[in-house]
PDB file of C-alpha atoms and ligand atoms in Angstrom:
ATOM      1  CA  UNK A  21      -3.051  10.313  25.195  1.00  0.00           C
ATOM      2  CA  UNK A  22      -4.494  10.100  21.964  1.00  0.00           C
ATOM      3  CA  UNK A  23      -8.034  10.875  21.274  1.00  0.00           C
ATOM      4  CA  UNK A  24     -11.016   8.267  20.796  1.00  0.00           C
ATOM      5  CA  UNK A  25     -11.834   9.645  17.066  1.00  0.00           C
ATOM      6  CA  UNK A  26      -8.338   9.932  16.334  1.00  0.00           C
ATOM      7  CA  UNK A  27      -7.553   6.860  17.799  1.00  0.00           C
ATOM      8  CA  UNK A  28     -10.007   4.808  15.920  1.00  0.00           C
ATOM      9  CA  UNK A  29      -9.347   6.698  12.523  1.00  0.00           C
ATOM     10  CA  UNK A  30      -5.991   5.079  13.263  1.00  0.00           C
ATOM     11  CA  UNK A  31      -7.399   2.067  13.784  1.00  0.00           C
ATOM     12  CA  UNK A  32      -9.568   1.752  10.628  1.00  0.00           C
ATOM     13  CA  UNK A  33      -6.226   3.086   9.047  1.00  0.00           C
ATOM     14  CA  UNK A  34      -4.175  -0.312  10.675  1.00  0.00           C
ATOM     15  CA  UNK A  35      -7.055  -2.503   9.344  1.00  0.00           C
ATOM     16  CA  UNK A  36      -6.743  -0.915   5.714  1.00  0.00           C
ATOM     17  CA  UNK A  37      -3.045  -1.552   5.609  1.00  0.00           C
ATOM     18  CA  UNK A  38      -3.379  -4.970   6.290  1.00  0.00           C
ATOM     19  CA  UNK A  39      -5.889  -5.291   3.798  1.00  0.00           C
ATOM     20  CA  UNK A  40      -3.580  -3.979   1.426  1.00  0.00           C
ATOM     21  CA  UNK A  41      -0.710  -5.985   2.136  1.00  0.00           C
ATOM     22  CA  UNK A  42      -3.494  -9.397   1.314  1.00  0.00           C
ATOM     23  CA  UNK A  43      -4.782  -7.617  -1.667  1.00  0.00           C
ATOM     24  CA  UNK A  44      -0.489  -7.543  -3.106  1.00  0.00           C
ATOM     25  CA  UNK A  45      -0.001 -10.858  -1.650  1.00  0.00           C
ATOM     26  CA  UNK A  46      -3.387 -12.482  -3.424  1.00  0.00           C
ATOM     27  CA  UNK A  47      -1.706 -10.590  -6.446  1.00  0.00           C
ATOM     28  CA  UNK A  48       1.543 -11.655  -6.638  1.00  0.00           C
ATOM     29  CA  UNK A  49       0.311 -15.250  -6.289  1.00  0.00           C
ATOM     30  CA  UNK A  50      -1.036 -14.727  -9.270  1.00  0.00           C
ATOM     31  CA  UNK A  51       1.453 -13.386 -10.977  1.00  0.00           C
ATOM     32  CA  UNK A  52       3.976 -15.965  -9.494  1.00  0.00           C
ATOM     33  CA  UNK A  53       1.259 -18.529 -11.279  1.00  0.00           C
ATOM     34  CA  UNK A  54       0.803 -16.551 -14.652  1.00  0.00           C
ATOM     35  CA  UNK A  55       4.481 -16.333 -15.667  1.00  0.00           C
ATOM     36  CA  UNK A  56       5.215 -13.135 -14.242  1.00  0.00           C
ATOM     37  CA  UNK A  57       8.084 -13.586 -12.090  1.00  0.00           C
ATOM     38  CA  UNK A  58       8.958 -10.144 -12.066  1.00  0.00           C
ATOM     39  CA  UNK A  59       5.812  -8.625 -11.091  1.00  0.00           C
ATOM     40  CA  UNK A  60       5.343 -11.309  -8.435  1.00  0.00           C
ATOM     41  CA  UNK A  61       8.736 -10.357  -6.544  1.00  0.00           C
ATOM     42  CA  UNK A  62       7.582  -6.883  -6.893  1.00  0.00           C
ATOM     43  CA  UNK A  63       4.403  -7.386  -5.766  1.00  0.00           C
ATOM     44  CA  UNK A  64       5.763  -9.912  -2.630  1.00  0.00           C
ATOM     45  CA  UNK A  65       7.686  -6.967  -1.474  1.00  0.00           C
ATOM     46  CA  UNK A  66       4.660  -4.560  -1.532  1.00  0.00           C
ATOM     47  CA  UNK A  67       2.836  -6.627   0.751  1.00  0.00           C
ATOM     48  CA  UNK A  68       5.567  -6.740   3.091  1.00  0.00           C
ATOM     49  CA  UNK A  69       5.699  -2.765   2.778  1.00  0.00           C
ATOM     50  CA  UNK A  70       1.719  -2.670   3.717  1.00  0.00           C
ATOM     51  CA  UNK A  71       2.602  -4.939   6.432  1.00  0.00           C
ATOM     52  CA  UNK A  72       5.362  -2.448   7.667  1.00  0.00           C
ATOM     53  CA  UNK A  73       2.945   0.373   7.510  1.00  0.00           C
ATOM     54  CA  UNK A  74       0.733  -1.548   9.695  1.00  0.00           C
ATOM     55  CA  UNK A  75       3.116  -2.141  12.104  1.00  0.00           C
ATOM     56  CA  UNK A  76       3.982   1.534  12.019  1.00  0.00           C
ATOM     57  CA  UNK A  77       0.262   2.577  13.157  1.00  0.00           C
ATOM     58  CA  UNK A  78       0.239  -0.485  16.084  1.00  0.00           C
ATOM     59  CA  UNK A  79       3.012   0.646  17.316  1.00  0.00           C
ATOM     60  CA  UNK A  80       2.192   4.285  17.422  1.00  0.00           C
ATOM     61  CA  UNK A  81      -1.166   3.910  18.326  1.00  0.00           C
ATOM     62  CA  UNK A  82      -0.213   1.938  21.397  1.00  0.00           C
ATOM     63  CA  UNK A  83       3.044   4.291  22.012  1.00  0.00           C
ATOM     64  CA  UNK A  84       0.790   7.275  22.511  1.00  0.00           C
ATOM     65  CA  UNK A  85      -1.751   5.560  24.990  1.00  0.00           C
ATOM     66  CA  UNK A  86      -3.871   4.169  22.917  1.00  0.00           C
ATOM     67  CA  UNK A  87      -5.020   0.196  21.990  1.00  0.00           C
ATOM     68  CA  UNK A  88      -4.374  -0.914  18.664  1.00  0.00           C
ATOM     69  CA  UNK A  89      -7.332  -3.037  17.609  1.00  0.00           C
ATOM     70  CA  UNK A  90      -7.501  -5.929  14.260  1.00  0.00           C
ATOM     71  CA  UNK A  91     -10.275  -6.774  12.659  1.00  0.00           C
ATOM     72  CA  UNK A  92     -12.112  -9.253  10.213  1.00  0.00           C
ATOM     73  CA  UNK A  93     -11.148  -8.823   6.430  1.00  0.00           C
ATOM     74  CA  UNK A  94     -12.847  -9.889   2.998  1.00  0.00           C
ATOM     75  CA  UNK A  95     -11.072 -12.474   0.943  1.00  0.00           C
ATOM     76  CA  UNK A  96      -9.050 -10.099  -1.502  1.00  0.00           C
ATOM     77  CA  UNK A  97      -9.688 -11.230  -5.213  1.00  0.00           C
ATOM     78  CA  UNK A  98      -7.409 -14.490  -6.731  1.00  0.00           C
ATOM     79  CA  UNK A  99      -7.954 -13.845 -10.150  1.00  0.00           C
ATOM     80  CA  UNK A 100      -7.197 -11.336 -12.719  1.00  0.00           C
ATOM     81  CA  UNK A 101      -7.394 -10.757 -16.548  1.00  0.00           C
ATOM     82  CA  UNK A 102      -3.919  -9.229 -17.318  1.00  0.00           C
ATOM     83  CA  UNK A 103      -0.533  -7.744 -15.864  1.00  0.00           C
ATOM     84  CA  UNK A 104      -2.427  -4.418 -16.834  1.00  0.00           C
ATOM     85  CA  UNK A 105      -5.625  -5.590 -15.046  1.00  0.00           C
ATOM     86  CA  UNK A 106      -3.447  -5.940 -11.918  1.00  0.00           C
ATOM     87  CA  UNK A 107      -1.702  -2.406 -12.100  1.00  0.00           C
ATOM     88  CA  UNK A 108      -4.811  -0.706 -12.720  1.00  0.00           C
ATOM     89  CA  UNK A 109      -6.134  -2.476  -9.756  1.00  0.00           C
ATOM     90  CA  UNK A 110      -3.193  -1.139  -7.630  1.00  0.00           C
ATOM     91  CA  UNK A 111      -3.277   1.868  -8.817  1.00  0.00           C
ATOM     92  CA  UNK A 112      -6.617   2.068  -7.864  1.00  0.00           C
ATOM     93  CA  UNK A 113      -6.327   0.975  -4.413  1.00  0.00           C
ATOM     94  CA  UNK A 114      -3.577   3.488  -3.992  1.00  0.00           C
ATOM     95  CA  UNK A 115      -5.739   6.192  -4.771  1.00  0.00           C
ATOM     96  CA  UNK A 116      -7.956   5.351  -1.825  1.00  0.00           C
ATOM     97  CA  UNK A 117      -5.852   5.165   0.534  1.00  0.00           C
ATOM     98  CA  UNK A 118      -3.919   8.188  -0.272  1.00  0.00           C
ATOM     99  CA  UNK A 119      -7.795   9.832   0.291  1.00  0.00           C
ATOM    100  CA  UNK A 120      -8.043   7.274   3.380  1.00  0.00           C
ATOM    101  CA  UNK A 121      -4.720   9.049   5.192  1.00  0.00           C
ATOM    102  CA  UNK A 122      -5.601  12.439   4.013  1.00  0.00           C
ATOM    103  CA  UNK A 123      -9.038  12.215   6.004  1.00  0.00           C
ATOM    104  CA  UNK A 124      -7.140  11.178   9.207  1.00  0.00           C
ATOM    105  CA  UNK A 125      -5.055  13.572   9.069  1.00  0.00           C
ATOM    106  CA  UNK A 126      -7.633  16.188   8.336  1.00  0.00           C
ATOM    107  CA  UNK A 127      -9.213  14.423  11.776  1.00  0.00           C
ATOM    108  CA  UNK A 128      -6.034  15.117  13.528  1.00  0.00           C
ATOM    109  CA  UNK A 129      -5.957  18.368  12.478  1.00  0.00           C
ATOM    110  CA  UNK A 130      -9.813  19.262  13.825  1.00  0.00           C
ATOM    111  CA  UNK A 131      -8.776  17.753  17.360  1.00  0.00           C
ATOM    112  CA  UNK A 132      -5.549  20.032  16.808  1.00  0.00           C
ATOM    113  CA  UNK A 133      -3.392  16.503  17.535  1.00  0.00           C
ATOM    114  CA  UNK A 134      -0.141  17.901  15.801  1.00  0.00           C
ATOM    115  CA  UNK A 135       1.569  15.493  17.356  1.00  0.00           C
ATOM    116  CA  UNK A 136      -0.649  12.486  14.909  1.00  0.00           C
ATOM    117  CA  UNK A 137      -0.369  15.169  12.173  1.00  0.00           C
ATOM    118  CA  UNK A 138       3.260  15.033  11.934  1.00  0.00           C
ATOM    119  CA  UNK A 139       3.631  11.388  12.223  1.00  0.00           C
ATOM    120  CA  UNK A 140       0.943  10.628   9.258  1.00  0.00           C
ATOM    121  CA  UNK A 141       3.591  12.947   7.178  1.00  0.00           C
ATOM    122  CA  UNK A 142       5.456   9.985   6.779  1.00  0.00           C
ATOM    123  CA  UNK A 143       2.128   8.078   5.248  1.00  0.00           C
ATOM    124  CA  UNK A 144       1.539  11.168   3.230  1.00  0.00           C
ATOM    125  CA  UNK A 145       4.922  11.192   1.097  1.00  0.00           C
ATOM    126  CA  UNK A 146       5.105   7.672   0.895  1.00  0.00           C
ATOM    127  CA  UNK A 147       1.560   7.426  -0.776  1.00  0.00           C
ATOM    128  CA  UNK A 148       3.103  10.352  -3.084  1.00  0.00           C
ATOM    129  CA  UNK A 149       5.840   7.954  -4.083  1.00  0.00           C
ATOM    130  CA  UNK A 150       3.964   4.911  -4.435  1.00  0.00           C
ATOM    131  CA  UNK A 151       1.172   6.344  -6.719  1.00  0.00           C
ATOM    132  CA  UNK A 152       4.196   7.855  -8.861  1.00  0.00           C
ATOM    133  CA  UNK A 153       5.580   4.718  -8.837  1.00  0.00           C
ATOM    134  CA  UNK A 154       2.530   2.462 -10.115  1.00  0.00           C
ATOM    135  CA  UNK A 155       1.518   5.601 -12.394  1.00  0.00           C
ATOM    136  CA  UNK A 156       5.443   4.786 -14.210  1.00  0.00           C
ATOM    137  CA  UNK A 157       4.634   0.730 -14.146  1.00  0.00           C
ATOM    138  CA  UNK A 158       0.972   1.558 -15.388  1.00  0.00           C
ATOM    139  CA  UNK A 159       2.450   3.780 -17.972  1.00  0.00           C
ATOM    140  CA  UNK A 160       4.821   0.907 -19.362  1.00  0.00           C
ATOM    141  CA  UNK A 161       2.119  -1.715 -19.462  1.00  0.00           C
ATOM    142  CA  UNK A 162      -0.282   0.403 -21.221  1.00  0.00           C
ATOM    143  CA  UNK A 163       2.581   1.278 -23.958  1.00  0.00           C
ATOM    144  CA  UNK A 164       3.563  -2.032 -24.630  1.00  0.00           C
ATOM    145  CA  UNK A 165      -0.302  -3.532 -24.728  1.00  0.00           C
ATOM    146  CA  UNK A 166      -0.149  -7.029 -24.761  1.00  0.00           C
ATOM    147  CA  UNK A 167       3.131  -7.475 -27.110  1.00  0.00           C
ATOM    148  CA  UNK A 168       5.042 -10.670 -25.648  1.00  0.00           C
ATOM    149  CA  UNK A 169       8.568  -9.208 -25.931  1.00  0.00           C
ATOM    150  CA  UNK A 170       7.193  -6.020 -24.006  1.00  0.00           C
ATOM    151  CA  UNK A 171       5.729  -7.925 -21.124  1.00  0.00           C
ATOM    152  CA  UNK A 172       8.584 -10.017 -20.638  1.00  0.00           C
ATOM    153  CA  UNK A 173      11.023  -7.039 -20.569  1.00  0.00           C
ATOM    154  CA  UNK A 174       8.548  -5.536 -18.124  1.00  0.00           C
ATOM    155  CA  UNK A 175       8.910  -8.131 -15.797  1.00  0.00           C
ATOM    156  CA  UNK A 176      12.431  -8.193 -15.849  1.00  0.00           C
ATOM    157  CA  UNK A 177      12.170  -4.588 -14.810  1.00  0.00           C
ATOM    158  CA  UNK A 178      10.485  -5.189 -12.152  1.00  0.00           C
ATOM    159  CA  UNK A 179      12.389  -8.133 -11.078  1.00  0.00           C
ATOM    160  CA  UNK A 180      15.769  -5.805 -10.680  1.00  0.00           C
ATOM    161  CA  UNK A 181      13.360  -2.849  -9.545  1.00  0.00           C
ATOM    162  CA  UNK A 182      12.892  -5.518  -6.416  1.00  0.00           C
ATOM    163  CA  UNK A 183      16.321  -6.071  -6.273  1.00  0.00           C
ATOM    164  CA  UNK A 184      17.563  -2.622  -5.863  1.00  0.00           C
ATOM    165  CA  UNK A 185      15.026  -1.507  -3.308  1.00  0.00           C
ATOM    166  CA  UNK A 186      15.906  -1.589   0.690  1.00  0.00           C
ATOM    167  CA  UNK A 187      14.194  -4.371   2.741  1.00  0.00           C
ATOM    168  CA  UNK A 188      11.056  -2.394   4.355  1.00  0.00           C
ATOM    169  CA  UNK A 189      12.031  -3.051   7.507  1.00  0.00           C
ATOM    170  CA  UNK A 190      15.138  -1.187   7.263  1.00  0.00           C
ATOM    171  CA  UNK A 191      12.732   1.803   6.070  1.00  0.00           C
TER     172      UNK A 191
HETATM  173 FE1  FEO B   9       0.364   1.656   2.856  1.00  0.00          FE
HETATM  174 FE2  FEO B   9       0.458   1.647  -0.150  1.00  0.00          FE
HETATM  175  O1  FEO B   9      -0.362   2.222   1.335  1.00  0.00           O
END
């Protein structure tokens, strides 16, 4: 049976996931829209992966005793200035909720739930490889600055970066 402060950390943790997965999908309509075809498949497929994650929690959450709960969202933003402006913004948002899981599972480890610990260690390394991911895209945007040739090659990156990757469901 899962603690109350553990199980709402989770809670707020399902909420943020979803958020996330809106905040790619606003993005890669963008993208889709800007000439970015690339970046939009990439960015399709993160969404998807947020949406996994918050699948992971409801199920877990409700596994262990517990009722997942959903709540009301903001409207994530539609527009953006630049391919870079979008990374950055991912980037970003990665960084929070790398500090977002950490703090649950500092939680879980005050109300000595190992049991919670060990299955946010999955959130943990995958929040490792995301932000080393977007670091690598950020990287390549920022070296190419807004050459034409660059972008495009960029995109076609990230286009066969899609391709390559397992469905997340299959995670
Ligand atoms: Fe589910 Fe990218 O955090």
């Amino acid at each position: 049976m899962l603690k109350k402060n553990v199980e709402d950390a989770l809670n707020a943790q399902i909420l943020k996931e979803e958020h996330s997965s809106r905040i790619y999908l606003a993005m890669a309509i963008w993208c889709e829209a800007n000439g970015y075809p690339g970046a939009a498949a990439f960015l399709y497929r993160q969404s998807d992966e947020e949406r996994m994650h918050q699948l992971k929690l409801v199920h877990y959450v409700n596994d262990r005793g517990g009722k997942a709960v959903i709540g009301s969202l903001e409207t994530p933003e539609a527009s953006y200035n630049s391919l870079v402006d979008v990374f950055q913004k991912v980037m970003k948002h990665e960084q929070y909720i790398t500090e977002s899981i950490n703090d649950v599972y500092a939680i879980t480890l005050e109300e000595k739930d190992y049991t919670t610990g060990n299955f946010l260690q999955w959130y943990i390394n995958e929040q490792i490889e995301e932000e080393s991911t977007m670091s690598t895209i950020l990287d390549k945007l920022n070296l190419v600055g807004d050459q034409k040739g660059g972008m495009f090659h960029i995109d076609k990156e990230l286009e066969a970066m899609t391709a390559a990757a397992p469905s997340p469901a299959a995670e």
